[in-house]
GROMACS .gro file of C-alpha atoms in nm:
model
  502
    1MET     CA    1   0.000   0.000   0.000
    2MET     CA    2   0.142   0.339  -0.102
    3ASP     CA    3   0.143   0.613   0.162
    4VAL     CA    4  -0.020   0.930   0.028
    5ASN     CA    5   0.246   1.134   0.208
    6ASN     CA    6   0.519   0.969  -0.005
    7ILE     CA    7   0.386   1.100  -0.337
    8ASN     CA    8   0.389   1.449  -0.483
    9ARG     CA    9   0.038   1.579  -0.410
   10ASN     CA   10   0.097   1.914  -0.575
   11ARG     CA   11   0.204   1.764  -0.909
   12LEU     CA   12  -0.086   1.523  -0.914
   13LEU     CA   13  -0.326   1.807  -0.830
   14TRP     CA   14  -0.177   2.008  -1.118
   15ALA     CA   15  -0.212   1.713  -1.357
   16SER     CA   16  -0.573   1.668  -1.249
   17PHE     CA   17  -0.629   2.042  -1.284
   18PHE     CA   18  -0.506   2.040  -1.644
   19THR     CA   19  -0.733   1.748  -1.738
   20ILE     CA   20  -1.024   1.973  -1.638
   21VAL     CA   21  -0.865   2.269  -1.822
   22THR     CA   22  -0.862   2.057  -2.137
   23GLY     CA   23  -1.238   2.012  -2.117
   24GLY     CA   24  -1.289   2.384  -2.055
   25VAL     CA   25  -1.077   2.495  -2.351
   26GLY     CA   26  -1.249   2.255  -2.588
   27PHE     CA   27  -1.594   2.348  -2.455
   28ALA     CA   28  -1.533   2.724  -2.493
   29VAL     CA   29  -1.387   2.697  -2.842
   30ARG     CA   30  -1.672   2.471  -2.953
   31GLY     CA   31  -1.923   2.724  -2.816
   32ALA     CA   32  -1.754   3.000  -3.015
   33ILE     CA   33  -1.752   2.803  -3.342
   34LEU     CA   34  -2.107   2.665  -3.319
   35VAL     CA   35  -2.219   2.951  -3.541
   36ASP     CA   36  -1.950   2.849  -3.795
   37TRP     CA   37  -2.083   2.495  -3.801
   38GLY     CA   38  -2.437   2.622  -3.847
   39ASN     CA   39  -2.329   2.860  -4.123
   40GLN     CA   40  -2.101   2.619  -4.306
   41PHE     CA   41  -2.313   2.306  -4.290
   42GLY     CA   42  -2.667   2.449  -4.258
   43PHE     CA   43  -2.758   2.311  -3.914
   44THR     CA   44  -3.053   2.433  -3.706
   45MET     CA   45  -3.020   2.528  -3.338
   46THR     CA   46  -3.172   2.194  -3.240
   47GLU     CA   47  -2.916   2.002  -3.448
   48LEU     CA   48  -2.628   2.205  -3.304
   49GLY     CA   49  -2.770   2.139  -2.957
   50SER     CA   50  -2.774   1.766  -3.036
   51ILE     CA   51  -2.406   1.778  -3.138
   52THR     CA   52  -2.303   1.950  -2.815
   53GLY     CA   53  -2.540   1.723  -2.629
   54GLY     CA   54  -2.367   1.419  -2.778
   55GLY     CA   55  -2.050   1.539  -2.613
   56PHE     CA   56  -2.216   1.549  -2.274
   57VAL     CA   57  -2.378   1.210  -2.330
   58GLY     CA   58  -2.041   1.057  -2.403
   59PHE     CA   59  -1.899   1.237  -2.103
   60GLY     CA   60  -2.169   1.101  -1.873
   61VAL     CA   61  -2.166   0.741  -1.997
   62ILE     CA   62  -1.788   0.718  -1.973
   63ILE     CA   63  -1.775   0.866  -1.622
   64ILE     CA   64  -2.022   0.603  -1.505
   65LEU     CA   65  -1.857   0.309  -1.683
   66PHE     CA   66  -1.501   0.392  -1.587
   67SER     CA   67  -1.588   0.478  -1.227
   68LEU     CA   68  -1.671   0.106  -1.195
   69ILE     CA   69  -1.309   0.009  -1.269
   70VAL     CA   70  -1.106   0.301  -1.135
   71ASP     CA   71  -1.042   0.140  -0.796
   72ARG     CA   72  -0.921  -0.183  -0.959
   73VAL     CA   73  -0.731  -0.059  -1.263
   74GLY     CA   74  -0.575   0.244  -1.096
   75TYR     CA   75  -0.554   0.609  -1.179
   76LYS     CA   76  -0.248   0.623  -1.408
   77PRO     CA   77  -0.345   0.372  -1.682
   78LEU     CA   78  -0.682   0.539  -1.729
   79LEU     CA   79  -0.533   0.888  -1.760
   80ILE     CA   80  -0.301   0.757  -2.032
   81LEU     CA   81  -0.604   0.621  -2.217
   82ALA     CA   82  -0.775   0.963  -2.185
   83PHE     CA   83  -0.465   1.122  -2.338
   84VAL     CA   84  -0.506   0.898  -2.646
   85MET     CA   85  -0.881   0.969  -2.676
   86HIS     CA   86  -0.826   1.345  -2.678
   87PHE     CA   87  -0.593   1.312  -2.976
   88LEU     CA   88  -0.833   1.087  -3.169
   89SER     CA   89  -1.122   1.327  -3.115
   90LEU     CA   90  -0.937   1.606  -3.294
   91VAL     CA   91  -0.863   1.385  -3.595
   92VAL     CA   92  -1.233   1.297  -3.638
   93THR     CA   93  -1.355   1.655  -3.583
   94VAL     CA   94  -1.121   1.828  -3.833
   95ALA     CA   95  -1.212   1.570  -4.096
   96THR     CA   96  -1.566   1.712  -4.111
   97VAL     CA   97  -1.494   1.960  -4.392
   98TYR     CA   98  -1.367   1.684  -4.620
   99VAL     CA   99  -1.653   1.455  -4.525
  100PHE     CA  100  -1.904   1.733  -4.598
  101GLU     CA  101  -1.764   1.796  -4.945
  102ALA     CA  102  -1.753   1.425  -5.024
  103MET     CA  103  -2.073   1.298  -4.860
  104GLY     CA  104  -2.293   1.594  -4.768
  105ARG     CA  105  -2.469   1.752  -4.474
  106GLU     CA  106  -2.584   1.445  -4.287
  107ALA     CA  107  -2.239   1.285  -4.295
  108ALA     CA  108  -2.089   1.611  -4.165
  109TYR     CA  109  -2.338   1.611  -3.878
  110TRP     CA  110  -2.232   1.262  -3.768
  111CYS     CA  111  -1.864   1.344  -3.808
  112LEU     CA  112  -1.900   1.641  -3.573
  113TYR     CA  113  -2.117   1.436  -3.342
  114TRP     CA  114  -1.866   1.152  -3.307
  115GLY     CA  115  -1.570   1.389  -3.286
  116THR     CA  116  -1.741   1.566  -2.999
  117PHE     CA  117  -1.832   1.230  -2.849
  118LEU     CA  118  -1.468   1.112  -2.855
  119PHE     CA  119  -1.355   1.433  -2.694
  120ALA     CA  120  -1.612   1.369  -2.428
  121VAL     CA  121  -1.477   1.014  -2.382
  122GLY     CA  122  -1.137   1.160  -2.296
  123ASN     CA  123  -1.298   1.410  -2.060
  124GLY     CA  124  -1.514   1.143  -1.902
  125ILE     CA  125  -1.220   0.915  -1.829
  126CYS     CA  126  -1.039   1.208  -1.670
  127GLU     CA  127  -1.342   1.303  -1.461
  128SER     CA  128  -1.389   0.946  -1.339
  129VAL     CA  129  -1.029   0.949  -1.218
  130VAL     CA  130  -0.946   1.296  -1.090
  131ASN     CA  131  -1.245   1.341  -0.856
  132PRO     CA  132  -1.170   1.031  -0.640
  133LEU     CA  133  -0.797   1.102  -0.683
  134VAL     CA  134  -0.822   1.449  -0.530
  135ALA     CA  135  -1.055   1.314  -0.259
  136THR     CA  136  -0.785   1.058  -0.179
  137LEU     CA  137  -0.509   1.321  -0.177
  138TYR     CA  138  -0.701   1.553   0.057
  139PRO     CA  139  -0.936   1.335   0.268
  140LYS     CA  140  -0.992   1.601   0.538
  141ASN     CA  141  -1.080   1.885   0.303
  142LYS     CA  142  -1.258   1.729   0.005
  143THR     CA  143  -1.511   2.000  -0.087
  144HIS     CA  144  -1.248   2.275  -0.081
  145TYR     CA  145  -0.998   2.092  -0.301
  146LEU     CA  146  -1.265   1.962  -0.540
  147ASN     CA  147  -1.366   2.325  -0.596
  148ILE     CA  148  -1.000   2.413  -0.660
  149LEU     CA  149  -0.975   2.116  -0.901
  150HIS     CA  150  -1.282   2.230  -1.089
  151ALA     CA  151  -1.153   2.585  -1.113
  152GLY     CA  152  -0.972   2.428  -1.409
  153TRP     CA  153  -1.306   2.424  -1.596
  154PRO     CA  154  -1.364   2.802  -1.599
  155GLY     CA  155  -0.988   2.849  -1.632
  156GLY     CA  156  -0.996   2.647  -1.951
  157MET     CA  157  -1.304   2.836  -2.069
  158ILE     CA  158  -1.122   3.167  -2.020
  159VAL     CA  159  -0.828   3.046  -2.227
  160GLY     CA  160  -1.057   2.903  -2.493
  161GLY     CA  161  -1.263   3.222  -2.506
  162LEU     CA  162  -0.957   3.447  -2.540
  163LEU     CA  163  -0.814   3.222  -2.812
  164SER     CA  164  -1.145   3.241  -2.995
  165ILE     CA  165  -1.145   3.621  -2.986
  166ALA     CA  166  -0.779   3.649  -3.087
  167PHE     CA  167  -0.777   3.394  -3.369
  168HIS     CA  168  -1.138   3.337  -3.484
  169SER     CA  169  -1.109   3.575  -3.778
  170LEU     CA  170  -0.750   3.473  -3.858
  171VAL     CA  171  -0.758   3.095  -3.874
  172SER     CA  172  -1.007   2.822  -3.963
  173TRP     CA  173  -1.225   2.669  -3.694
  174GLU     CA  174  -1.027   2.344  -3.735
  175ILE     CA  175  -0.706   2.515  -3.624
  176LEU     CA  176  -0.886   2.696  -3.344
  177MET     CA  177  -1.027   2.367  -3.216
  178SER     CA  178  -0.679   2.212  -3.200
  179PHE     CA  179  -0.562   2.450  -2.924
  180PHE     CA  180  -0.703   2.218  -2.658
  181LEU     CA  181  -0.402   1.992  -2.725
  182ILE     CA  182  -0.182   2.229  -2.520
  183PRO     CA  183  -0.322   2.130  -2.176
  184VAL     CA  184  -0.346   1.769  -2.302
  185LEU     CA  185   0.031   1.766  -2.352
  186ILE     CA  186   0.087   1.924  -2.011
  187TYR     CA  187  -0.116   1.670  -1.814
  188GLY     CA  188   0.024   1.386  -2.026
  189PHE     CA  189   0.383   1.486  -1.942
  190ILE     CA  190   0.310   1.497  -1.567
  191ILE     CA  191   0.121   1.168  -1.541
  192LEU     CA  192   0.391   0.973  -1.724
  193LYS     CA  193   0.647   1.078  -1.462
  194GLU     CA  194   0.456   1.064  -1.135
  195LYS     CA  195   0.354   0.784  -0.898
  196PHE     CA  196  -0.012   0.759  -0.797
  197PRO     CA  197  -0.180   0.645  -0.471
  198ILE     CA  198  -0.444   0.379  -0.447
  199SER     CA  199  -0.796   0.502  -0.379
  200GLU     CA  200  -0.927   0.592  -0.036
  201ALA     CA  201  -1.196   0.322  -0.047
  202ARG     CA  202  -0.956   0.051  -0.167
  203ALA     CA  203  -0.705   0.143   0.103
  204ALA     CA  204  -0.983   0.092   0.361
  205GLY     CA  205  -1.067  -0.248   0.216
  206VAL     CA  206  -1.413  -0.152   0.095
  207GLY     CA  207  -1.546  -0.410  -0.151
  208PHE     CA  208  -1.715  -0.344  -0.481
  209SER     CA  209  -2.054  -0.468  -0.360
  210GLU     CA  210  -2.039  -0.237  -0.059
  211MET     CA  211  -1.970   0.059  -0.286
  212PHE     CA  212  -2.283  -0.024  -0.486
  213ARG     CA  213  -2.495  -0.059  -0.174
  214GLN     CA  214  -2.450   0.312  -0.114
  215LEU     CA  215  -2.670   0.378  -0.418
  216ALA     CA  216  -2.975   0.247  -0.232
  217SER     CA  217  -2.962   0.538   0.010
  218PRO     CA  218  -3.263   0.773  -0.024
  219LEU     CA  219  -3.024   1.062   0.041
  220LEU     CA  220  -2.799   0.963  -0.248
  221ILE     CA  221  -3.102   0.916  -0.475
  222SER     CA  222  -3.211   1.270  -0.385
  223LEU     CA  223  -2.862   1.398  -0.472
  224LEU     CA  224  -2.875   1.214  -0.806
  225ILE     CA  225  -3.201   1.390  -0.895
  226LEU     CA  226  -3.057   1.726  -0.797
  227MET     CA  227  -2.742   1.652  -1.002
  228MET     CA  228  -2.962   1.600  -1.306
  229LEU     CA  229  -3.092   1.950  -1.262
  230VAL     CA  230  -2.740   2.086  -1.204
  231GLY     CA  231  -2.624   1.930  -1.530
  232TYR     CA  232  -2.915   2.083  -1.721
  233VAL     CA  233  -2.884   2.434  -1.583
  234GLU     CA  234  -2.503   2.465  -1.563
  235LEU     CA  235  -2.356   2.274  -1.854
  236GLY     CA  236  -2.665   2.275  -2.074
  237THR     CA  237  -2.688   2.652  -2.048
  238ASP     CA  238  -2.313   2.700  -2.081
  239SER     CA  239  -2.314   2.516  -2.411
  240TRP     CA  240  -2.544   2.788  -2.549
  241ILE     CA  241  -2.465   3.101  -2.348
  242GLN     CA  242  -2.208   3.250  -2.590
  243ASN     CA  243  -2.439   3.198  -2.885
  244ILE     CA  244  -2.745   3.330  -2.699
  245THR     CA  245  -2.589   3.645  -2.554
  246GLY     CA  246  -2.412   3.717  -2.883
  247ASN     CA  247  -2.744   3.679  -3.062
  248ILE     CA  248  -2.924   3.915  -2.826
  249LEU     CA  249  -2.647   4.173  -2.846
  250GLU     CA  250  -2.615   4.128  -3.226
  251ASN     CA  251  -2.239   4.076  -3.178
  252PRO     CA  252  -2.081   3.727  -3.136
  253THR     CA  253  -1.761   3.877  -2.993
  254LYS     CA  254  -1.953   4.044  -2.710
  255GLY     CA  255  -2.113   3.707  -2.635
  256VAL     CA  256  -1.768   3.551  -2.600
  257LEU     CA  257  -1.650   3.839  -2.379
  258LEU     CA  258  -1.943   3.788  -2.144
  259PHE     CA  259  -1.864   3.417  -2.135
  260ILE     CA  260  -1.504   3.491  -2.042
  261TYR     CA  261  -1.621   3.731  -1.772
  262THR     CA  262  -1.845   3.475  -1.604
  263SER     CA  263  -1.572   3.212  -1.634
  264ALA     CA  264  -1.328   3.448  -1.461
  265LEU     CA  265  -1.577   3.491  -1.178
  266MET     CA  266  -1.602   3.113  -1.141
  267PHE     CA  267  -1.226   3.065  -1.154
  268VAL     CA  268  -1.157   3.310  -0.872
  269LEU     CA  269  -1.451   3.215  -0.649
  270ARG     CA  270  -1.382   2.841  -0.657
  271PHE     CA  271  -1.060   2.898  -0.464
  272PHE     CA  272  -1.266   3.038  -0.176
  273ALA     CA  273  -1.519   2.758  -0.144
  274GLY     CA  274  -1.362   2.622   0.175
  275PRO     CA  275  -1.422   2.930   0.398
  276ILE     CA  276  -1.777   2.972   0.259
  277VAL     CA  277  -1.865   2.608   0.325
  278HIS     CA  278  -1.736   2.630   0.681
  279ARG     CA  279  -1.972   2.921   0.746
  280ILE     CA  280  -2.297   2.807   0.586
  281SER     CA  281  -2.243   2.433   0.504
  282PRO     CA  282  -2.232   2.286   0.152
  283LEU     CA  283  -2.611   2.259   0.128
  284GLY     CA  284  -2.657   2.619   0.239
  285LEU     CA  285  -2.417   2.728  -0.034
  286LEU     CA  286  -2.605   2.522  -0.295
  287PHE     CA  287  -2.940   2.664  -0.186
  288ALA     CA  288  -2.816   3.025  -0.211
  289CYS     CA  289  -2.663   2.959  -0.552
  290SER     CA  290  -2.989   2.809  -0.682
  291ILE     CA  291  -3.183   3.122  -0.589
  292LEU     CA  292  -2.921   3.343  -0.756
  293GLY     CA  293  -2.920   3.120  -1.064
  294ALA     CA  294  -3.296   3.155  -1.113
  295ILE     CA  295  -3.275   3.533  -1.074
  296GLY     CA  296  -2.979   3.564  -1.307
  297LEU     CA  297  -3.127   3.358  -1.589
  298TYR     CA  298  -3.463   3.535  -1.567
  299ILE     CA  299  -3.304   3.879  -1.590
  300LEU     CA  300  -3.069   3.760  -1.866
  301GLY     CA  301  -3.359   3.630  -2.071
  302ASN     CA  302  -3.534   3.968  -2.049
  303SER     CA  303  -3.223   4.180  -2.108
  304THR     CA  304  -3.239   4.442  -2.381
  305SER     CA  305  -2.917   4.630  -2.308
  306GLY     CA  306  -2.555   4.542  -2.254
  307LEU     CA  307  -2.544   4.691  -1.902
  308VAL     CA  308  -2.840   4.485  -1.779
  309MET     CA  309  -2.690   4.176  -1.941
  310VAL     CA  310  -2.358   4.226  -1.757
  311PHE     CA  311  -2.550   4.252  -1.428
  312ALA     CA  312  -2.747   3.938  -1.511
  313VAL     CA  313  -2.447   3.725  -1.612
  314THR     CA  314  -2.267   3.837  -1.296
  315ILE     CA  315  -2.547   3.692  -1.084
  316TYR     CA  316  -2.561   3.382  -1.301
  317GLY     CA  317  -2.181   3.343  -1.293
  318ILE     CA  318  -2.169   3.358  -0.913
  319ALA     CA  319  -2.455   3.111  -0.890
  320LYS     CA  320  -2.312   2.841  -1.115
  321THR     CA  321  -1.965   2.863  -0.960
  322PHE     CA  322  -2.020   2.615  -0.681
  323PHE     CA  323  -2.286   2.376  -0.815
  324TRP     CA  324  -2.080   2.095  -0.966
  325PRO     CA  325  -1.779   2.062  -0.732
  326THR     CA  326  -1.983   2.120  -0.417
  327MET     CA  327  -2.228   1.847  -0.517
  328LEU     CA  328  -1.932   1.610  -0.567
  329GLY     CA  329  -1.796   1.724  -0.230
  330VAL     CA  330  -2.124   1.644  -0.057
  331VAL     CA  331  -2.122   1.293  -0.211
  332GLY     CA  332  -1.760   1.238  -0.114
  333GLU     CA  333  -1.818   1.357   0.243
  334ARG     CA  334  -2.142   1.172   0.306
  335PHE     CA  335  -2.062   0.851   0.110
  336PRO     CA  336  -1.685   0.789   0.138
  337ARG     CA  337  -1.741   0.413   0.125
  338GLY     CA  338  -1.886   0.454  -0.222
  339GLY     CA  339  -1.540   0.538  -0.355
  340ALA     CA  340  -1.512   0.625  -0.724
  341VAL     CA  341  -1.843   0.448  -0.794
  342THR     CA  342  -2.074   0.694  -0.619
  343MET     CA  343  -1.880   1.004  -0.727
  344GLY     CA  344  -1.865   0.874  -1.083
  345ILE     CA  345  -2.232   0.789  -1.107
  346VAL     CA  346  -2.336   1.125  -0.965
  347GLY     CA  347  -2.105   1.312  -1.204
  348GLY     CA  348  -2.217   1.092  -1.492
  349VAL     CA  349  -2.584   1.158  -1.426
  350GLY     CA  350  -2.514   1.532  -1.435
  351MET     CA  351  -2.336   1.500  -1.769
  352LEU     CA  352  -2.607   1.277  -1.917
  353SER     CA  353  -2.869   1.532  -1.816
  354ALA     CA  354  -2.671   1.810  -1.984
  355GLY     CA  355  -2.633   1.602  -2.299
  356LEU     CA  356  -2.976   1.445  -2.331
  357LEU     CA  357  -3.182   1.729  -2.184
  358GLY     CA  358  -2.989   2.052  -2.144
  359GLY     CA  359  -2.813   2.103  -2.479
  360PRO     CA  360  -3.092   1.973  -2.705
  361GLY     CA  361  -3.368   2.116  -2.482
  362ILE     CA  362  -3.237   2.469  -2.484
  363GLY     CA  363  -3.172   2.447  -2.858
  364TYR     CA  364  -3.528   2.324  -2.913
  365LYS     CA  365  -3.669   2.606  -2.702
  366GLN     CA  366  -3.484   2.862  -2.916
  367ASP     CA  367  -3.620   2.705  -3.236
  368TYR     CA  368  -3.970   2.677  -3.091
  369PHE     CA  369  -4.007   3.038  -2.978
  370ALA     CA  370  -3.820   3.182  -3.277
  371SER     CA  371  -4.027   2.992  -3.533
  372ASN     CA  372  -4.356   3.078  -3.360
  373LYS     CA  373  -4.254   3.442  -3.342
  374ILE     CA  374  -4.166   3.474  -3.710
  375LYS     CA  375  -4.480   3.286  -3.817
  376VAL     CA  376  -4.686   3.557  -3.652
  377GLU     CA  377  -4.473   3.848  -3.779
  378SER     CA  378  -4.413   3.723  -4.133
  379ASN     CA  379  -4.514   3.375  -4.238
  380GLU     CA  380  -4.365   3.432  -4.585
  381SER     CA  381  -4.025   3.505  -4.430
  382TYR     CA  382  -4.053   3.190  -4.223
  383ASP     CA  383  -4.122   2.986  -4.537
  384ARG     CA  384  -3.806   3.122  -4.698
  385TYR     CA  385  -3.576   3.066  -4.396
  386LYS     CA  386  -3.713   2.753  -4.230
  387ALA     CA  387  -3.509   2.434  -4.221
  388GLU     CA  388  -3.598   2.146  -4.449
  389GLN     CA  389  -3.619   1.892  -4.170
  390GLU     CA  390  -3.825   1.884  -3.849
  391ASN     CA  391  -3.661   1.839  -3.511
  392GLY     CA  392  -3.832   1.730  -3.193
  393PHE     CA  393  -3.737   1.702  -2.828
  394LEU     CA  394  -3.869   1.436  -2.590
  395PHE     CA  395  -4.249   1.437  -2.611
  396PHE     CA  396  -4.273   1.790  -2.757
  397SER     CA  397  -4.402   1.841  -3.110
  398PRO     CA  398  -4.144   1.839  -3.393
  399ILE     CA  399  -4.085   2.181  -3.547
  400LYS     CA  400  -3.891   2.333  -3.832
  401GLY     CA  401  -3.648   2.587  -3.689
  402LEU     CA  402  -3.464   2.850  -3.889
  403ASP     CA  403  -3.187   2.720  -4.114
  404GLY     CA  404  -2.851   2.840  -3.980
  405SER     CA  405  -2.687   2.876  -4.322
  406LYS     CA  406  -2.974   3.084  -4.462
  407VAL     CA  407  -2.984   3.315  -4.158
  408ALA     CA  408  -2.605   3.369  -4.186
  409ILE     CA  409  -2.639   3.455  -4.556
  410LEU     CA  410  -2.908   3.710  -4.474
  411ARG     CA  411  -2.695   3.870  -4.204
  412ASP     CA  412  -2.386   3.924  -4.422
  413ASN     CA  413  -2.584   3.976  -4.746
  414GLY     CA  414  -2.430   3.668  -4.907
  415GLU     CA  415  -2.066   3.767  -4.868
  416GLN     CA  416  -1.951   3.441  -4.711
  417LEU     CA  417  -2.155   3.238  -4.962
  418ASN     CA  418  -1.985   3.414  -5.251
  419ALA     CA  419  -1.645   3.356  -5.089
  420ASP     CA  420  -1.724   2.986  -5.045
  421ILE     CA  421  -1.830   2.956  -5.408
  422LYS     CA  422  -1.511   3.122  -5.527
  423ARG     CA  423  -1.299   2.893  -5.307
  424TRP     CA  424  -1.480   2.589  -5.446
  425GLU     CA  425  -1.448   2.699  -5.810
  426SER     CA  426  -1.078   2.775  -5.756
  427THR     CA  427  -1.025   2.399  -5.722
  428GLY     CA  428  -1.129   2.358  -6.084
  429LYS     CA  429  -1.467   2.204  -6.004
  430GLY     CA  430  -1.804   2.336  -6.113
  431LEU     CA  431  -2.072   2.461  -5.878
  432SER     CA  432  -2.296   2.175  -5.989
  433ASP     CA  433  -2.044   1.936  -5.826
  434ASN     CA  434  -2.129   2.077  -5.482
  435ALA     CA  435  -2.499   2.018  -5.411
  436ASN     CA  436  -2.502   2.224  -5.089
  437LEU     CA  437  -2.347   2.538  -5.241
  438SER     CA  438  -2.556   2.500  -5.555
  439ASN     CA  439  -2.879   2.479  -5.356
  440LEU     CA  440  -2.786   2.778  -5.139
  441LYS     CA  441  -2.693   2.980  -5.447
  442ASN     CA  442  -3.025   2.905  -5.614
  443TRP     CA  443  -3.213   2.985  -5.295
  444TRP     CA  444  -3.027   3.316  -5.241
  445ASP     CA  445  -3.083   3.427  -5.600
  446ASN     CA  446  -3.453   3.432  -5.516
  447ALA     CA  447  -3.438   3.528  -5.146
  448GLN     CA  448  -3.212   3.833  -5.184
  449THR     CA  449  -3.489   4.022  -5.359
  450LYS     CA  450  -3.689   3.995  -5.033
  451VAL     CA  451  -3.410   4.102  -4.793
  452LYS     CA  452  -3.587   4.423  -4.684
  453ILE     CA  453  -3.896   4.220  -4.598
  454ASP     CA  454  -3.713   3.933  -4.426
  455LYS     CA  455  -3.425   4.088  -4.230
  456VAL     CA  456  -3.614   4.241  -3.938
  457PRO     CA  457  -3.854   3.951  -3.865
  458VAL     CA  458  -3.578   3.688  -3.899
  459GLU     CA  459  -3.339   3.872  -3.661
  460GLN     CA  460  -3.610   3.959  -3.411
  461ALA     CA  461  -3.723   3.599  -3.408
  462GLY     CA  462  -3.368   3.490  -3.316
  463PHE     CA  463  -3.345   3.743  -3.032
  464TYR     CA  464  -3.685   3.646  -2.899
  465GLY     CA  465  -3.617   3.273  -2.912
  466ALA     CA  466  -3.288   3.312  -2.727
  467GLY     CA  467  -3.441   3.526  -2.450
  468ARG     CA  468  -3.745   3.304  -2.392
  469ALA     CA  469  -3.527   2.994  -2.375
  470LEU     CA  470  -3.333   3.144  -2.082
  471VAL     CA  471  -3.649   3.258  -1.901
  472ILE     CA  472  -3.795   2.905  -1.915
  473THR     CA  473  -3.462   2.758  -1.804
  474ALA     CA  474  -3.476   2.976  -1.490
  475LEU     CA  475  -3.740   2.735  -1.355
  476ILE     CA  476  -3.474   2.465  -1.315
  477PRO     CA  477  -3.262   2.635  -1.046
  478LEU     CA  478  -3.582   2.741  -0.874
  479THR     CA  479  -3.674   2.374  -0.847
  480MET     CA  480  -3.322   2.297  -0.721
  481ALA     CA  481  -3.361   2.553  -0.443
  482LEU     CA  482  -3.666   2.368  -0.314
  483GLY     CA  483  -3.472   2.040  -0.316
  484TYR     CA  484  -3.176   2.185  -0.123
  485LEU     CA  485  -3.409   2.347   0.128
  486PHE     CA  486  -3.564   2.007   0.193
  487LEU     CA  487  -3.222   1.854   0.255
  488ILE     CA  488  -3.123   2.138   0.490
  489LEU     CA  489  -3.436   2.079   0.698
  490TYR     CA  490  -3.371   1.700   0.685
  491PHE     CA  491  -3.022   1.739   0.834
  492ARG     CA  492  -3.133   2.001   1.085
  493LYS     CA  493  -3.367   1.744   1.240
  494ARG     CA  494  -3.069   1.507   1.269
  495GLY     CA  495  -2.826   1.743   1.434
  496GLY     CA  496  -2.687   1.918   1.127
  497TYR     CA  497  -2.476   1.830   0.824
  498LYS     CA  498  -2.154   1.645   0.913
  499GLN     CA  499  -1.883   1.468   0.716
  500VAL     CA  500  -1.881   1.088   0.745
  501GLU     CA  501  -1.542   0.931   0.813
  502ILE     CA  502  -1.457   0.610   0.629
   0.00000   0.00000   0.00000
């Protein structure tokens, strides 16, 4: 058995930190280039939400599956596997342009979906490892150090957001996406050199069956339900927030800047989780953040000016800071005998909720409210700019949202379309050899005569859809607040919230 005191805790914490940074960089860059994917390949908001959602689904499934073997296989081999998965994800993602030209729109969709999924596999393996690893390294102060660990997420989003602003107009989205390899190389270099401890549960001799028995606890079931809501409101919203705020402000760069600002708030505040938790308890912190989250999203969805939006994202940024790591801290403190299994399943459920519900759901809400708005304002404009295919969500009615490529052409008056046509023809091929460009060209030849009629209702529909989606989403943290209040009262009757020693 390896003594935790005989290994380099700081280096392992840094390696763990950079695995989370990797996810944050990739997430931020993908959020910034979603509009590029919509413009280039003609995806609707619902389809883009499904692509980002696929990443979260992969993330969640892998966390759950690998948490079942972490205690037996060990931390180091799994982190090496994550290193490989991150590289493979980039190969698949950057191949999308070539797949699109050779096989069309649907093939491009699946290429982006599986590239995002593989990236999530790497992230999921890391998450299944680093949460129990940090809990093992700092058994007396789990919530505090898990918040520090997950400061890597907003830290990565800051880096990714700044890179997007600096290079978005200078390089292709494929090159921009590849920047996440920098933290991958950093964590890979550290893990290859360092020795790792065995897990806290394994060191205590806790068996696999005993870890699983923890899942029958009504308290843990309650935490799982709340983690589903956390995944929806935090990661589901984050996957759209740059696009939504940029849409409302009519400036994608301002949307990225607001995203960086909220990420900076999260990064700083997560280092101060320990003192806050000691004052009001983890559940008290989660309750307060839920109230702030509902207020922030409601104001953000009704914002009509930049100043009000900054105020709203400040509230929202403070609120979402502590959700994820504090929930993991509560699970680690109350169910230490669950080891990597309980922490992994709780984290996986949150990711699955973000992927299956949050990303697609918020995308669907934007399409739903935008399409209904433009139908009322100008049904003829809707007919010209609607997508060819219907998209549904859960049991809600399928709808035809606005086609991302067509909206982009309207906004820049066909400049990018003309540039794409010239680039294609410079290869020596005719326009008839590219069905997508040919169809868009034929459509635009007719639609550009109606620009004065279409521009206002199409843009207003986008703004309206984005705002209403956030207002509806505000109901999720409000529900969370009720759940945390119930748990606070539950523990108060039992003498208060206390950490369980293994």
